mmCIF file of C-alpha atoms in Angstrom:
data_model
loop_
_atom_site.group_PDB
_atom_site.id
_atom_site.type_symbol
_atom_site.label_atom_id
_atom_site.label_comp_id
_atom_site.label_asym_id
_atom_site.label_seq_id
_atom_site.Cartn_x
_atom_site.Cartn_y
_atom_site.Cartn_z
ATOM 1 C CA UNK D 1 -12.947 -153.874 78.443
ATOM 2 C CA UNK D 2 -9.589 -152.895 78.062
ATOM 3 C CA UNK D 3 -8.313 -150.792 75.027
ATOM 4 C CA UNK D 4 -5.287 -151.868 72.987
ATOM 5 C CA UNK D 5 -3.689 -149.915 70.195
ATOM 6 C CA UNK D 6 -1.761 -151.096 67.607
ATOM 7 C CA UNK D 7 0.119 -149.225 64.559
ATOM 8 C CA UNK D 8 -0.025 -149.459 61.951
ATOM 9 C CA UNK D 9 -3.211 -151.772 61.185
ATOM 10 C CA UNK D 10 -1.123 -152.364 57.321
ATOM 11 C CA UNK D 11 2.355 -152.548 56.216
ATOM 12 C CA UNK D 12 3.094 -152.960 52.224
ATOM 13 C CA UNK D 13 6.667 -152.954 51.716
ATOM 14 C CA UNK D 14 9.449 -153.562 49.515
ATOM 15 C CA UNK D 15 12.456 -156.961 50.425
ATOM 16 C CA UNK D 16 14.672 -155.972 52.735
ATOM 17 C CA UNK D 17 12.914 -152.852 54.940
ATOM 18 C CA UNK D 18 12.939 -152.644 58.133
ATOM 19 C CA UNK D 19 8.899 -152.212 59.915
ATOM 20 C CA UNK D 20 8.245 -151.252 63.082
ATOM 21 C CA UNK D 21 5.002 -151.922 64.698
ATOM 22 C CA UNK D 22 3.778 -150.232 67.865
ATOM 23 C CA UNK D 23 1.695 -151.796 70.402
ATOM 24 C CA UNK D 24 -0.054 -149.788 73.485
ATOM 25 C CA UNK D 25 -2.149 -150.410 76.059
ATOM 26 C CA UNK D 26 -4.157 -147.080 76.684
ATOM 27 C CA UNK D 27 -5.871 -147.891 79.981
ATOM 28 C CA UNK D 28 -4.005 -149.469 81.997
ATOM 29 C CA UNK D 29 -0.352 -150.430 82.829
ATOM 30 C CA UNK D 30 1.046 -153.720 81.002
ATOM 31 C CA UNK D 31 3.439 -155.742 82.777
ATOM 32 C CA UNK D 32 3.848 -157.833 80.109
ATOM 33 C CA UNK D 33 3.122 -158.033 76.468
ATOM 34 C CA UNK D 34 2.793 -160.621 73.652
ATOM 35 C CA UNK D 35 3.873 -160.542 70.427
ATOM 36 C CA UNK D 36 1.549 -163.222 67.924
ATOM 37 C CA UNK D 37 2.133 -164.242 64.239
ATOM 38 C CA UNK D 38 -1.024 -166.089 62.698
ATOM 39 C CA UNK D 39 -0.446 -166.968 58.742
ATOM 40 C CA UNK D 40 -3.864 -167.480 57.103
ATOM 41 C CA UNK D 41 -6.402 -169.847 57.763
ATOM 42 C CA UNK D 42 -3.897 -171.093 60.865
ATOM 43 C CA UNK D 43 -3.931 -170.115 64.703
ATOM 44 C CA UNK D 44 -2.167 -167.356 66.103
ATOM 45 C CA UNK D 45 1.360 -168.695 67.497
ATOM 46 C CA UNK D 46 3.394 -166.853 70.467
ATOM 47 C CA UNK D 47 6.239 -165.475 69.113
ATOM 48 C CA UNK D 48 7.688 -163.576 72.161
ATOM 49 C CA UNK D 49 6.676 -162.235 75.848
ATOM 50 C CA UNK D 50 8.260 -159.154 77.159
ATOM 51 C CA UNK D 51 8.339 -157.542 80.861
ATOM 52 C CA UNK D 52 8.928 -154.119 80.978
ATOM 53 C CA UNK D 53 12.705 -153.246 81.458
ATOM 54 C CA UNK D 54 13.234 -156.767 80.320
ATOM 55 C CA UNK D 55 14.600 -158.533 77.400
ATOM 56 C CA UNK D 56 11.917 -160.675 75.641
ATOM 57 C CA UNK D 57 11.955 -164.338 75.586
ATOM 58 C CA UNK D 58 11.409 -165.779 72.505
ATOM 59 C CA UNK D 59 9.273 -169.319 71.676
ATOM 60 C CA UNK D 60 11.687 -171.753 70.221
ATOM 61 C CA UNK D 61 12.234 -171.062 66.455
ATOM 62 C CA UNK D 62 11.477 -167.582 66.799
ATOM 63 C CA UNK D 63 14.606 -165.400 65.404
ATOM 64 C CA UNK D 64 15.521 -162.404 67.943
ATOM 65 C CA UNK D 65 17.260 -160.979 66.170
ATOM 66 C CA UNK D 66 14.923 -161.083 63.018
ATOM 67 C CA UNK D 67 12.137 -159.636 65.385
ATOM 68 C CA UNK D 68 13.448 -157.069 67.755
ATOM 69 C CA UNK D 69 11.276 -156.395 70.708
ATOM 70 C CA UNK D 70 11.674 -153.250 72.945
ATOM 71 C CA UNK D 71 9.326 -152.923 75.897
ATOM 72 C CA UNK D 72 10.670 -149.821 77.159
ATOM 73 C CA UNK D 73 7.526 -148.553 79.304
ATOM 74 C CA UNK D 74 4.486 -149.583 80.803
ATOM 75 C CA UNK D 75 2.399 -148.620 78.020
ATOM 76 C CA UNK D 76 4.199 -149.354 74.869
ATOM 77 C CA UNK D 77 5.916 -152.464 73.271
ATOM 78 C CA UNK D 78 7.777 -152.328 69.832
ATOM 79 C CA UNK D 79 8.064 -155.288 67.338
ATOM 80 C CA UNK D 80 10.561 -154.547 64.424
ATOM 81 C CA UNK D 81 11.038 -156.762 61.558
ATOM 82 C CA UNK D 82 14.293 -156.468 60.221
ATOM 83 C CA UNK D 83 15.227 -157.230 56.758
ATOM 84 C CA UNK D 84 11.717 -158.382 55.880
ATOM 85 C CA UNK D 85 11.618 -160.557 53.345
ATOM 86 C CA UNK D 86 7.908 -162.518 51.217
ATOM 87 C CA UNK D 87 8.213 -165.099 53.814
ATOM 88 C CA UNK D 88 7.684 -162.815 56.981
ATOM 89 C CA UNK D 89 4.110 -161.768 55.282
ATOM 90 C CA UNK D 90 1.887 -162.328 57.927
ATOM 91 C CA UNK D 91 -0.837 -160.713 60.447
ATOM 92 C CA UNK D 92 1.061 -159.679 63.620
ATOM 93 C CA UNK D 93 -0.721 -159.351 66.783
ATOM 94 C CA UNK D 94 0.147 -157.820 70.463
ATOM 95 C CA UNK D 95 -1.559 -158.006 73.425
ATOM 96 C CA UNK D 96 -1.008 -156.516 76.548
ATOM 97 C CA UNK D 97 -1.773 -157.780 80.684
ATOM 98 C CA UNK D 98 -1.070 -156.972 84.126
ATOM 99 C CA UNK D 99 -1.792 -158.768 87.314
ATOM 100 C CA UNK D 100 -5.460 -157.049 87.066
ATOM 101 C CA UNK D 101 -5.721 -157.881 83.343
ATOM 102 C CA UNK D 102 -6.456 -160.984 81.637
ATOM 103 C CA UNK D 103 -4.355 -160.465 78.012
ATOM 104 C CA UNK D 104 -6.298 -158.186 75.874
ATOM 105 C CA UNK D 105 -5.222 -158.199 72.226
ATOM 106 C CA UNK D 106 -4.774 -155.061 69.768
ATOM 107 C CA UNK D 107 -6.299 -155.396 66.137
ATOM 108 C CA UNK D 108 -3.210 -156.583 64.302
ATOM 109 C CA UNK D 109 -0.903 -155.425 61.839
ATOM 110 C CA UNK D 110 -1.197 -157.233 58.520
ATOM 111 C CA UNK D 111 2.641 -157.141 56.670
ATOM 112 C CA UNK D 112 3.039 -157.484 53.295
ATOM 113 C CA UNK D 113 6.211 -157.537 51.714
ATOM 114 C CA UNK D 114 6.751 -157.383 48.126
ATOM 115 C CA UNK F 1 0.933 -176.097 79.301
ATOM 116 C CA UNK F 2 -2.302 -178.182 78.971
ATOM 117 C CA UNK F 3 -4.223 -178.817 76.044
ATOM 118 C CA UNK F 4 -7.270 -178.045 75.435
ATOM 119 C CA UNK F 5 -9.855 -180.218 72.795
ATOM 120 C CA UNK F 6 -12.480 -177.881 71.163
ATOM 121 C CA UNK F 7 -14.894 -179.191 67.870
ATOM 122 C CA UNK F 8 -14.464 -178.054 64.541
ATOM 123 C CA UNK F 9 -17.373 -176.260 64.627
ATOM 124 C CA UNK F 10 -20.558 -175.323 65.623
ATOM 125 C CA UNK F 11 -23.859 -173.838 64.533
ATOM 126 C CA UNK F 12 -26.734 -172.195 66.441
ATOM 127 C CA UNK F 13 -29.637 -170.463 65.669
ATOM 128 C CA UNK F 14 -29.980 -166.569 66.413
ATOM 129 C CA UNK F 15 -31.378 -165.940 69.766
ATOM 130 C CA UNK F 16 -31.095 -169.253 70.696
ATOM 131 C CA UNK F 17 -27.691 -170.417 73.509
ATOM 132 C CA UNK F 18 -24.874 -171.589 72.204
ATOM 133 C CA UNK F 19 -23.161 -173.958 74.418
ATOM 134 C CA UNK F 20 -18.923 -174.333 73.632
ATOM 135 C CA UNK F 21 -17.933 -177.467 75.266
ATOM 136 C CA UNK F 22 -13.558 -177.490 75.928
ATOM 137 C CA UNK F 23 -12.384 -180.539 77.205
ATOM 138 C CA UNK F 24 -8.963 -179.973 79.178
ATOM 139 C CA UNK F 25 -8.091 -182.987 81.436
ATOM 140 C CA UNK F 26 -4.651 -182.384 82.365
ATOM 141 C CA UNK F 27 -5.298 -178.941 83.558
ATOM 142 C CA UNK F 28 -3.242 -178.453 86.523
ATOM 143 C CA UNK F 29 -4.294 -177.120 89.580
ATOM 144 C CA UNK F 30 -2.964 -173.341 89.260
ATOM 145 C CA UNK F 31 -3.979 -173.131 85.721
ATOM 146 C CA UNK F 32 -7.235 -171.125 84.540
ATOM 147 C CA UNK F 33 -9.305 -171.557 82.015
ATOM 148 C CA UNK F 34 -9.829 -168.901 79.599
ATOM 149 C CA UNK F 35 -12.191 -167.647 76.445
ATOM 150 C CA UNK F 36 -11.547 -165.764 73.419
ATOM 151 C CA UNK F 37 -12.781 -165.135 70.466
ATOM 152 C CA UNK F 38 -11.821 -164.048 66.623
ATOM 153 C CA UNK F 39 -13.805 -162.191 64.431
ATOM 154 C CA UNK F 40 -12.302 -162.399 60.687
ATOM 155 C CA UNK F 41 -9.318 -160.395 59.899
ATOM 156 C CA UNK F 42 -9.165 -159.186 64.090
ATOM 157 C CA UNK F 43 -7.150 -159.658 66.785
ATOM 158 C CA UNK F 44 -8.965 -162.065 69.482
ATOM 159 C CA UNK F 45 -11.249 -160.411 72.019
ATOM 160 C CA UNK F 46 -11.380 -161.538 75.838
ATOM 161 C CA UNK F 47 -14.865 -163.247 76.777
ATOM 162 C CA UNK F 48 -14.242 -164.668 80.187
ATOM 163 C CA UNK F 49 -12.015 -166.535 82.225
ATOM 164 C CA UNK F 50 -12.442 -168.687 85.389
ATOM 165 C CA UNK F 51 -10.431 -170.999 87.920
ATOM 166 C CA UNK F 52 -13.007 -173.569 89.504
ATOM 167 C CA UNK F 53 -16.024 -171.699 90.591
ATOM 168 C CA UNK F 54 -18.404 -170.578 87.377
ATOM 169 C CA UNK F 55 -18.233 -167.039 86.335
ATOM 170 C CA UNK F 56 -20.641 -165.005 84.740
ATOM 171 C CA UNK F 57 -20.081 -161.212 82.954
ATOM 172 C CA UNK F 58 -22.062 -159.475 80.541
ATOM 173 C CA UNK F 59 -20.662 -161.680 77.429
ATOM 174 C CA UNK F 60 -20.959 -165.053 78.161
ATOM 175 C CA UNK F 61 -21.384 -167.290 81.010
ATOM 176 C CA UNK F 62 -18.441 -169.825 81.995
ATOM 177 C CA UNK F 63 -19.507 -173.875 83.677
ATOM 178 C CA UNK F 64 -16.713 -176.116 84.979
ATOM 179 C CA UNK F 65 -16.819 -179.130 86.182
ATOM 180 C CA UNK F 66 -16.236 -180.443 89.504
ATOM 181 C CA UNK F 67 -13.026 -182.470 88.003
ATOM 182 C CA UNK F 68 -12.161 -179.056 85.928
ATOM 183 C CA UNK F 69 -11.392 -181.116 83.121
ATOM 184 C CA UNK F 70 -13.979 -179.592 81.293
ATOM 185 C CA UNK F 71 -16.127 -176.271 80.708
ATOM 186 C CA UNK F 72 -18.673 -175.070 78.320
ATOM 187 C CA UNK F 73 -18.838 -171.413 77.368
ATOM 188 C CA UNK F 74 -22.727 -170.380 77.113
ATOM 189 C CA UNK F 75 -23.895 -167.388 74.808
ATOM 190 C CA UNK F 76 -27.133 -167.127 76.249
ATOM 191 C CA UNK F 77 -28.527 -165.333 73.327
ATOM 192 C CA UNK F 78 -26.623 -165.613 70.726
ATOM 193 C CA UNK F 79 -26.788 -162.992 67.456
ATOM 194 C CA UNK F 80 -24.792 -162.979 64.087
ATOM 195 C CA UNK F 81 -21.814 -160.381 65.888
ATOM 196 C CA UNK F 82 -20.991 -164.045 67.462
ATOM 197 C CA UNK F 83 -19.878 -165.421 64.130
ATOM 198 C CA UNK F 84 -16.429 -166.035 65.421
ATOM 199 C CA UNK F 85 -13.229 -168.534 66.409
ATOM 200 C CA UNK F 86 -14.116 -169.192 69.863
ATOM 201 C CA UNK F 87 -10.722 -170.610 71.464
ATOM 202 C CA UNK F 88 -10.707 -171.987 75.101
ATOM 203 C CA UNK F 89 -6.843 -172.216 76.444
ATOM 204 C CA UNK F 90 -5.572 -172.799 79.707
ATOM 205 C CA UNK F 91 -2.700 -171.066 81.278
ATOM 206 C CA UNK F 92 -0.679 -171.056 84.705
ATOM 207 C CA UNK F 93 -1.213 -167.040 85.622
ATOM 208 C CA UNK F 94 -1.631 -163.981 84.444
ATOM 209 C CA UNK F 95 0.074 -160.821 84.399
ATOM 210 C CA UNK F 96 3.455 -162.095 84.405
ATOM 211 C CA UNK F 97 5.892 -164.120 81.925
ATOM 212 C CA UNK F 98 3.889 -167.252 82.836
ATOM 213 C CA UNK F 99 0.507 -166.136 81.422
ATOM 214 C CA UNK F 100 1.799 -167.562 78.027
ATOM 215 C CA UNK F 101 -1.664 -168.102 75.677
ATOM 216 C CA UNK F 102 -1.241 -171.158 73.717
ATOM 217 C CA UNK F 103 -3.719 -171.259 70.907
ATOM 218 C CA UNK F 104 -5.237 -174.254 69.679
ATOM 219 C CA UNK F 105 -7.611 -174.173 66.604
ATOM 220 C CA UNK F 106 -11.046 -173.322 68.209
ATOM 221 C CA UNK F 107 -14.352 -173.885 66.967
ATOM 222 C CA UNK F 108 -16.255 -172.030 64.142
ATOM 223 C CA UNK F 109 -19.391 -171.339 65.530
ATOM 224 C CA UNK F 110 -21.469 -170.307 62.828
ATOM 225 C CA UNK F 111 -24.963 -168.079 63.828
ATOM 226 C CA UNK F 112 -27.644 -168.554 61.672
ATOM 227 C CA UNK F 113 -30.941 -166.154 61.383
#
């Protein structure tokens, strides 16, 4: 199936940093990519969808400018947490499609912020 | 987007089928149905997905009914790598802003030797 990356696979971090985390989609070109938060022992909740070239568009409650999302090519989506604080500890997941692919899903990013 | 009614959970014996049922009667006529699954501590993997007709790949097979309010996922042989969240969602399209994957809570399915 299709291959998706995404760095780094763990984040430990002081209050207040900044994290970026990289998503990319190595075989094939993503039209549009997902950003997912999923808190433990929950589901994993849509936080954003981004076109490339596009803004994202956020799901209701979701703070843009909190999570910055740059989808600047075909290949590669950014999610940056600004100002991370305890509370935005969580395992962050991206996945990528296209009108060939169904959404296929990198291996997360699990942030913890001290 | 519709909603989609999974059980808890689920056991099955190794080498034996295991047989997800997904009940989703409001599924609208452009919607699909798809399947994914999560392994602890990973991001979900694609299984199959489907639109009316049944689908079969080299994972899993995919029934729906007539109605498409329902579908069952079948493992045909099922081995203790399928220890996993199975989730079954429906969504309008894919490959563009619409494609949105709501997750629900998905069954445990739970393979025993």
């Amino acid at each position: 199936g299709a291959v998706v990356s995404q760095h780094p696979s763990r984040v430990i971090c002081k209050s207040g940093t900044s994290v970026k985390i990289e998503c990319r989609s190595l075989d094939f070109q993503a039209t549009t990519m997902f950003w997912y938060r999923q808190f433990p022992k929950q589901s994993l909740m849509l936080m954003a969808t981004s076109n490339e070239g596009s803004k994202a568009t956020y799901e209701q409650g979701v703070e843009k400018d909190k999570f910055l999302i740059n989808h600047a090519s075909l290949t590669l989506s950014t999610l940056t947490v600004t100002s991370a604080h305890p509370e935005d500890s969580s395992f962050y997941i991206c996945s990528a499609s296209s009108m060939d692919q169904p959404q296929h899903f990198g291996d997360g990013t699990r942030l913890s912020i001290l | 987007d519709a909603k989609t009614t999974q059980p808890t959970s689920m056991d099955c014996a190794e080498g034996r089928a295991a047989n997800l049922p997904c009940n989703h009667s409001t599924i609208s006529g452009n919607e699909y149905v798809y399947w994914y699954r999560q392994i602890h501590s990973q991001g979900p993997q694609y299984i199959i997905h489907g639109l009316k007709n049944n689908e079969t790949n080299e994972m899993a097979s995919l029934i729906i009914t007539e109605d498409r309010k329902s579908s069952t996922l079948i493992l045909p042989h099922a081995t203790l790598r399928d220890t996993a969240v199975y989730y079954c969602i429906v969504s309008s399209y894919r490959g563009s802003t619409l494609g949105r994957l709501y997750f629900g809570r998905g069954t445990q399915l739970t393979v025993w030797p």
